[in-house]
Short mmCIF file of N, CA, C and O in Angstrom, two decimals:
data_model
loop_
_atom_site.label_atom_id
_atom_site.label_comp_id
_atom_site.label_asym_id
_atom_site.label_seq_id
_atom_site.Cartn_x
_atom_site.Cartn_y
_atom_site.Cartn_z
N LYS G 61 0.84 -1.09 -0.11
CA LYS G 61 -0.06 0.27 0.02
C LYS G 61 0.73 1.33 -0.13
O LYS G 61 0.44 2.43 -0.40
N PRO G 62 1.93 1.31 0.60
CA PRO G 62 3.05 2.70 0.35
C PRO G 62 3.00 2.89 -0.93
O PRO G 62 3.32 4.14 -0.98
N PHE G 63 3.00 2.35 -2.01
CA PHE G 63 3.72 2.56 -3.25
C PHE G 63 2.18 2.63 -4.28
O PHE G 63 2.29 3.02 -5.17
N SER G 64 1.05 2.37 -4.00
CA SER G 64 -0.08 2.31 -4.31
C SER G 64 -0.12 3.65 -5.29
O SER G 64 -0.76 3.19 -6.60
N ASP G 65 -0.26 4.67 -4.83
CA ASP G 65 0.01 6.22 -5.46
C ASP G 65 1.03 5.96 -6.59
O ASP G 65 0.05 6.62 -8.10
N ARG G 66 2.13 5.74 -6.58
CA ARG G 66 2.87 5.40 -7.70
C ARG G 66 2.59 4.44 -8.82
O ARG G 66 2.97 5.05 -9.88
N ILE G 67 2.32 3.29 -8.25
CA ILE G 67 1.34 2.14 -9.30
C ILE G 67 0.58 2.63 -10.05
O ILE G 67 0.46 2.76 -11.03
N TYR G 68 -0.67 3.66 -9.41
CA TYR G 68 -1.68 4.01 -9.81
C TYR G 68 -1.55 4.97 -11.05
O TYR G 68 -1.72 5.02 -12.29
N LYS G 69 -0.25 5.96 -10.66
CA LYS G 69 0.09 6.98 -11.52
C LYS G 69 0.86 6.37 -12.76
O LYS G 69 0.46 6.61 -13.76
N ALA G 70 1.58 5.53 -12.50
CA ALA G 70 2.38 4.95 -13.66
C ALA G 70 1.40 4.08 -14.34
O ALA G 70 2.03 4.02 -15.76
N PHE G 71 0.45 3.19 -14.33
CA PHE G 71 0.05 2.32 -14.75
C PHE G 71 -1.45 2.31 -15.08
O PHE G 71 -2.15 1.59 -15.80
N ARG G 72 -2.09 3.36 -14.47
CA ARG G 72 -3.73 2.99 -14.50
C ARG G 72 -4.04 3.44 -15.91
O ARG G 72 -4.55 2.66 -16.61
N VAL G 73 -3.78 4.73 -16.35
CA VAL G 73 -4.26 5.10 -17.81
C VAL G 73 -3.28 3.80 -18.75
O VAL G 73 -3.57 3.55 -19.85
N SER G 74 -1.96 3.59 -18.49
CA SER G 74 -1.16 2.98 -19.17
C SER G 74 -1.60 1.42 -19.55
O SER G 74 -1.47 0.63 -20.65
N LEU G 75 -2.37 0.66 -18.39
CA LEU G 75 -2.99 -0.15 -18.66
C LEU G 75 -3.76 -0.43 -19.75
O LEU G 75 -3.95 -1.44 -20.32
N VAL G 76 -4.76 0.48 -19.53
CA VAL G 76 -5.60 0.61 -20.75
C VAL G 76 -4.99 0.92 -22.33
O VAL G 76 -5.47 0.36 -23.52
N HIS G 77 -4.26 1.91 -22.40
CA HIS G 77 -3.79 2.21 -23.66
C HIS G 77 -2.25 1.58 -23.66
O HIS G 77 -2.24 1.04 -25.20
N ASN G 78 -1.33 1.37 -23.00
CA ASN G 78 0.23 0.75 -22.81
C ASN G 78 0.59 0.76 -21.97
O ASN G 78 0.31 1.36 -20.95
N TRP G 79 1.84 0.10 -21.91
CA TRP G 79 2.78 -0.06 -20.34
C TRP G 79 3.70 0.66 -20.70
O TRP G 79 4.62 0.73 -21.64
N ASN G 80 3.55 1.74 -19.86
CA ASN G 80 4.88 3.17 -19.65
C ASN G 80 5.94 2.29 -18.95
O ASN G 80 6.03 2.49 -17.88
N LEU G 81 6.72 1.48 -19.51
CA LEU G 81 8.13 0.78 -18.95
C LEU G 81 8.83 1.98 -18.35
O LEU G 81 10.03 1.52 -17.94
N PHE G 82 8.95 3.35 -19.09
CA PHE G 82 9.67 4.00 -18.46
C PHE G 82 9.66 4.59 -17.01
O PHE G 82 10.32 5.32 -16.54
N GLU G 83 8.50 4.39 -16.59
CA GLU G 83 8.35 4.96 -15.14
C GLU G 83 8.17 4.10 -14.26
O GLU G 83 7.87 4.14 -13.06
N ALA G 84 8.77 2.46 -14.21
CA ALA G 84 8.88 1.63 -13.38
C ALA G 84 9.94 0.60 -14.42
O ALA G 84 10.14 0.32 -15.39
N SER G 85 10.41 -0.14 -13.31
CA SER G 85 11.45 -1.22 -13.48
C SER G 85 10.83 -2.36 -13.03
O SER G 85 10.37 -2.56 -11.75
N ILE G 86 10.73 -3.61 -13.95
CA ILE G 86 9.98 -4.67 -13.57
C ILE G 86 10.62 -5.69 -13.91
O ILE G 86 11.20 -6.15 -14.83
N TYR G 87 10.80 -6.76 -12.62
CA TYR G 87 12.06 -7.54 -12.86
C TYR G 87 11.30 -8.98 -12.87
O TYR G 87 9.93 -9.10 -12.26
N ALA G 88 11.73 -10.07 -13.32
CA ALA G 88 11.05 -11.31 -13.45
C ALA G 88 11.66 -12.08 -12.23
O ALA G 88 11.98 -13.25 -12.50
N ASP G 89 11.05 -11.74 -11.16
CA ASP G 89 11.36 -12.01 -9.63
C ASP G 89 10.29 -12.05 -8.76
O ASP G 89 9.51 -11.14 -9.12
N ASP G 90 10.54 -12.33 -7.74
CA ASP G 90 9.67 -11.82 -6.45
C ASP G 90 9.69 -10.73 -5.62
O ASP G 90 9.74 -10.76 -4.48
N SER G 91 10.94 -9.76 -6.17
CA SER G 91 11.62 -8.80 -5.51
C SER G 91 10.55 -7.94 -4.69
O SER G 91 9.61 -7.94 -5.48
N THR G 92 10.82 -7.51 -3.47
CA THR G 92 9.94 -6.51 -3.08
C THR G 92 9.72 -5.09 -3.81
O THR G 92 10.53 -4.68 -4.58
N ILE G 93 8.52 -4.51 -3.63
CA ILE G 93 8.60 -3.10 -4.38
C ILE G 93 9.51 -2.26 -3.49
O ILE G 93 9.49 -2.36 -2.51
N ARG G 94 10.01 -1.27 -4.36
CA ARG G 94 10.90 -0.19 -4.08
C ARG G 94 10.93 0.88 -4.80
O ARG G 94 10.58 0.98 -6.09
N ILE G 95 11.80 1.83 -4.47
CA ILE G 95 12.39 2.95 -5.40
C ILE G 95 13.71 2.58 -5.52
O ILE G 95 14.54 2.68 -4.73
N GLU G 96 14.26 2.57 -6.84
CA GLU G 96 15.52 2.27 -7.33
C GLU G 96 15.92 3.58 -7.97
O GLU G 96 15.47 3.86 -9.35
N GLY G 97 16.97 4.69 -7.59
CA GLY G 97 17.17 5.70 -8.26
C GLY G 97 16.06 6.32 -8.40
O GLY G 97 16.03 7.05 -10.02
N GLY G 98 14.81 6.56 -7.83
CA GLY G 98 13.69 7.10 -7.95
C GLY G 98 12.83 7.06 -8.94
O GLY G 98 11.48 7.47 -9.43
N THR G 99 12.82 5.56 -9.35
CA THR G 99 12.02 5.01 -10.08
C THR G 99 11.07 3.66 -9.60
O THR G 99 12.13 2.80 -8.77
N LEU G 100 9.99 3.59 -9.55
CA LEU G 100 9.30 2.47 -9.26
C LEU G 100 9.86 1.11 -9.59
O LEU G 100 10.32 1.05 -10.37
N ALA G 101 10.35 0.13 -8.81
CA ALA G 101 10.95 -1.21 -9.24
C ALA G 101 10.23 -2.15 -8.51
O ALA G 101 9.99 -2.04 -7.08
N PHE G 102 9.83 -3.54 -9.19
CA PHE G 102 9.38 -4.70 -8.27
C PHE G 102 9.22 -5.66 -8.91
O PHE G 102 9.64 -5.64 -10.28
N GLY G 103 9.14 -6.78 -8.22
CA GLY G 103 9.11 -8.02 -9.05
C GLY G 103 7.96 -8.77 -9.63
O GLY G 103 6.68 -7.93 -8.92
N LEU G 104 7.62 -8.89 -10.97
CA LEU G 104 6.31 -9.05 -11.16
C LEU G 104 5.42 -10.38 -10.79
O LEU G 104 4.77 -10.00 -10.56
N HIS G 105 6.04 -11.23 -9.95
CA HIS G 105 5.69 -12.09 -9.29
C HIS G 105 4.65 -11.41 -7.92
O HIS G 105 3.75 -11.79 -7.69
N ASN G 106 5.64 -10.44 -7.51
CA ASN G 106 4.85 -9.72 -6.25
C ASN G 106 3.89 -9.08 -6.50
O ASN G 106 2.50 -8.64 -6.03
N PHE G 107 3.99 -8.45 -8.17
CA PHE G 107 2.76 -7.90 -8.59
C PHE G 107 1.61 -8.35 -8.98
O PHE G 107 0.76 -8.12 -8.94
N PHE G 108 1.82 -9.69 -9.38
CA PHE G 108 0.42 -10.52 -9.58
C PHE G 108 -0.21 -10.69 -8.25
O PHE G 108 -1.29 -10.61 -8.03
N ASP G 109 0.77 -11.06 -7.59
CA ASP G 109 0.03 -11.11 -5.77
C ASP G 109 -0.72 -9.82 -5.31
O ASP G 109 -1.70 -9.87 -5.10
N ALA G 110 0.10 -8.69 -5.70
CA ALA G 110 -0.61 -7.52 -5.11
C ALA G 110 -1.85 -7.12 -6.43
O ALA G 110 -2.82 -6.56 -5.57
N LEU G 111 -1.75 -7.62 -7.31
CA LEU G 111 -2.84 -7.41 -8.14
C LEU G 111 -4.37 -8.15 -7.90
O LEU G 111 -5.56 -7.94 -7.60
N VAL G 112 -4.09 -9.53 -7.39
CA VAL G 112 -4.89 -10.35 -6.70
C VAL G 112 -5.54 -9.76 -5.51
O VAL G 112 -6.69 -9.69 -5.31
N ALA G 113 -4.63 -9.38 -4.68
CA ALA G 113 -5.07 -8.96 -3.58
C ALA G 113 -5.99 -7.73 -3.41
O ALA G 113 -7.36 -7.25 -2.71
N GLY G 114 -5.34 -6.88 -4.19
CA GLY G 114 -6.18 -5.53 -4.81
C GLY G 114 -7.49 -5.54 -5.36
O GLY G 114 -8.59 -5.15 -5.13
N THR G 115 -7.66 -6.92 -6.46
CA THR G 115 -8.94 -7.15 -6.91
C THR G 115 -9.76 -7.67 -5.87
O THR G 115 -11.44 -7.45 -5.76
N GLU G 116 -9.67 -8.21 -4.97
CA GLU G 116 -10.33 -8.98 -3.72
C GLU G 116 -11.08 -7.78 -2.99
O GLU G 116 -11.86 -7.78 -2.50
N ASP G 117 -10.03 -6.62 -2.52
CA ASP G 117 -10.39 -5.58 -1.85
C ASP G 117 -11.48 -4.86 -2.87
O ASP G 117 -12.58 -4.39 -2.21
N TYR G 118 -11.14 -4.47 -3.75
CA TYR G 118 -12.22 -4.09 -4.83
C TYR G 118 -13.61 -4.75 -4.91
O TYR G 118 -14.77 -4.37 -4.66
N LEU G 119 -13.51 -5.93 -5.22
CA LEU G 119 -14.82 -6.88 -5.14
C LEU G 119 -15.51 -6.97 -4.13
O LEU G 119 -16.68 -6.68 -3.62
N ASN G 120 -14.96 -6.98 -2.78
CA ASN G 120 -15.21 -6.75 -1.47
C ASN G 120 -16.04 -5.16 -1.03
O ASN G 120 -16.58 -5.32 -0.13
N SER G 121 -15.75 -4.32 -1.56
CA SER G 121 -16.34 -3.26 -1.91
C SER G 121 -17.25 -2.57 -2.17
O SER G 121 -17.92 -2.03 -1.87
N LEU G 122 -17.68 -3.75 -3.18
CA LEU G 122 -18.85 -3.45 -4.08
C LEU G 122 -20.04 -3.23 -3.33
O LEU G 122 -21.15 -2.69 -3.43
N PRO G 123 -20.45 -4.22 -2.45
CA PRO G 123 -21.68 -4.74 -1.69
C PRO G 123 -22.32 -3.39 -0.90
O PRO G 123 -22.79 -3.18 -0.97
N SER G 124 -21.00 -2.45 -0.90
CA SER G 124 -21.32 -1.23 0.07
C SER G 124 -21.96 -0.11 -0.85
O SER G 124 -22.53 0.87 -0.52
N GLY G 125 -22.16 -0.38 -2.14
CA GLY G 125 -22.73 0.48 -3.09
C GLY G 125 -21.98 1.57 -3.71
O GLY G 125 -20.45 1.84 -3.45
N GLY G 126 -22.93 2.85 -3.61
CA GLY G 126 -22.39 3.88 -4.44
C GLY G 126 -21.86 4.12 -5.57
O GLY G 126 -21.98 3.34 -6.39
N ASP G 127 -20.75 5.03 -6.14
CA ASP G 127 -20.40 5.40 -7.26
C ASP G 127 -19.64 3.97 -7.84
O ASP G 127 -19.53 3.71 -8.90
N ILE G 128 -18.87 3.58 -6.76
CA ILE G 128 -18.15 2.39 -7.42
C ILE G 128 -18.72 1.17 -7.74
O ILE G 128 -18.34 0.35 -8.72
N LEU G 129 -19.73 0.84 -7.13
CA LEU G 129 -21.10 -0.09 -7.35
C LEU G 129 -21.33 0.23 -9.20
O LEU G 129 -21.38 -0.72 -9.88
N THR G 130 -22.13 1.40 -9.12
CA THR G 130 -22.48 1.86 -10.55
C THR G 130 -21.56 2.25 -11.54
O THR G 130 -21.93 1.64 -12.72
N ASN G 131 -20.42 2.60 -11.35
CA ASN G 131 -19.41 2.32 -12.20
C ASN G 131 -18.85 1.11 -12.56
O ASN G 131 -18.92 0.70 -14.07
N THR G 132 -18.90 0.16 -11.77
CA THR G 132 -18.54 -1.34 -11.98
C THR G 132 -19.81 -2.20 -13.00
O THR G 132 -19.65 -2.82 -13.89
N ARG G 133 -20.91 -1.79 -12.57
CA ARG G 133 -21.99 -2.24 -13.21
C ARG G 133 -21.94 -1.79 -14.56
O ARG G 133 -22.42 -2.48 -15.52
N ASN G 134 -22.03 -0.54 -14.94
CA ASN G 134 -22.04 0.32 -16.17
C ASN G 134 -20.80 -0.25 -17.10
O ASN G 134 -21.16 -0.53 -17.96
N GLN G 135 -19.66 -0.48 -16.34
CA GLN G 135 -18.46 -1.06 -17.23
C GLN G 135 -18.81 -2.61 -17.72
O GLN G 135 -18.44 -3.00 -18.83
N TYR G 136 -19.27 -2.98 -16.78
CA TYR G 136 -19.56 -4.55 -17.00
C TYR G 136 -20.52 -5.01 -17.93
O TYR G 136 -20.49 -5.70 -19.00
N GLN G 137 -21.65 -4.16 -17.86
CA GLN G 137 -22.83 -3.75 -18.74
C GLN G 137 -22.17 -3.68 -20.11
O GLN G 137 -22.38 -4.42 -21.46
N LYS G 138 -21.26 -2.79 -20.53
CA LYS G 138 -20.93 -2.44 -21.72
C LYS G 138 -19.61 -3.50 -22.43
O LYS G 138 -19.72 -3.87 -23.44
N LEU G 139 -19.12 -4.19 -21.55
CA LEU G 139 -17.82 -5.36 -21.64
C LEU G 139 -18.62 -6.10 -22.27
O LEU G 139 -18.69 -6.98 -23.17
N ARG G 140 -20.14 -6.70 -21.45
CA ARG G 140 -20.88 -7.83 -21.80
C ARG G 140 -21.63 -7.44 -23.42
O ARG G 140 -21.37 -8.95 -23.98
N THR G 141 -21.94 -6.39 -23.34
CA THR G 141 -22.81 -6.29 -24.87
C THR G 141 -21.74 -6.16 -26.15
O THR G 141 -21.98 -6.71 -27.03
N SER G 142 -20.60 -6.29 -25.90
CA SER G 142 -19.44 -6.13 -26.87
C SER G 142 -18.63 -7.23 -26.97
O SER G 142 -17.88 -7.72 -27.86
N ALA G 143 -18.67 -8.40 -25.81
CA ALA G 143 -18.25 -9.77 -25.81
C ALA G 143 -18.64 -10.41 -27.29
O ALA G 143 -19.73 -10.53 -27.69
N LYS G 144 -17.50 -11.05 -27.48
CA LYS G 144 -17.84 -11.89 -28.67
C LYS G 144 -18.41 -13.63 -28.02
O LYS G 144 -17.67 -13.80 -27.04
N PRO G 145 -19.14 -14.19 -28.86
CA PRO G 145 -19.53 -15.27 -28.23
C PRO G 145 -18.17 -16.48 -28.24
O PRO G 145 -17.98 -16.66 -28.96
#
């Protein structure tokens, strides 16, 4: 969690459009998340674990309703209608 803002900034839009690898160093191991020379660095295995944990937190927050639930439902409906059988 201490690096979540940097990950969000570096990859939120990039995940949709492309990966901006100049803002982070990704290693093919399970090295911990850290800052190396001013750049965010982490192991891909840890990133997967963090992605799973973040997704679980997100899904657990949905029952509380609000904008996040509405946005999720709208996005799901949009994806569902565009999905190929």
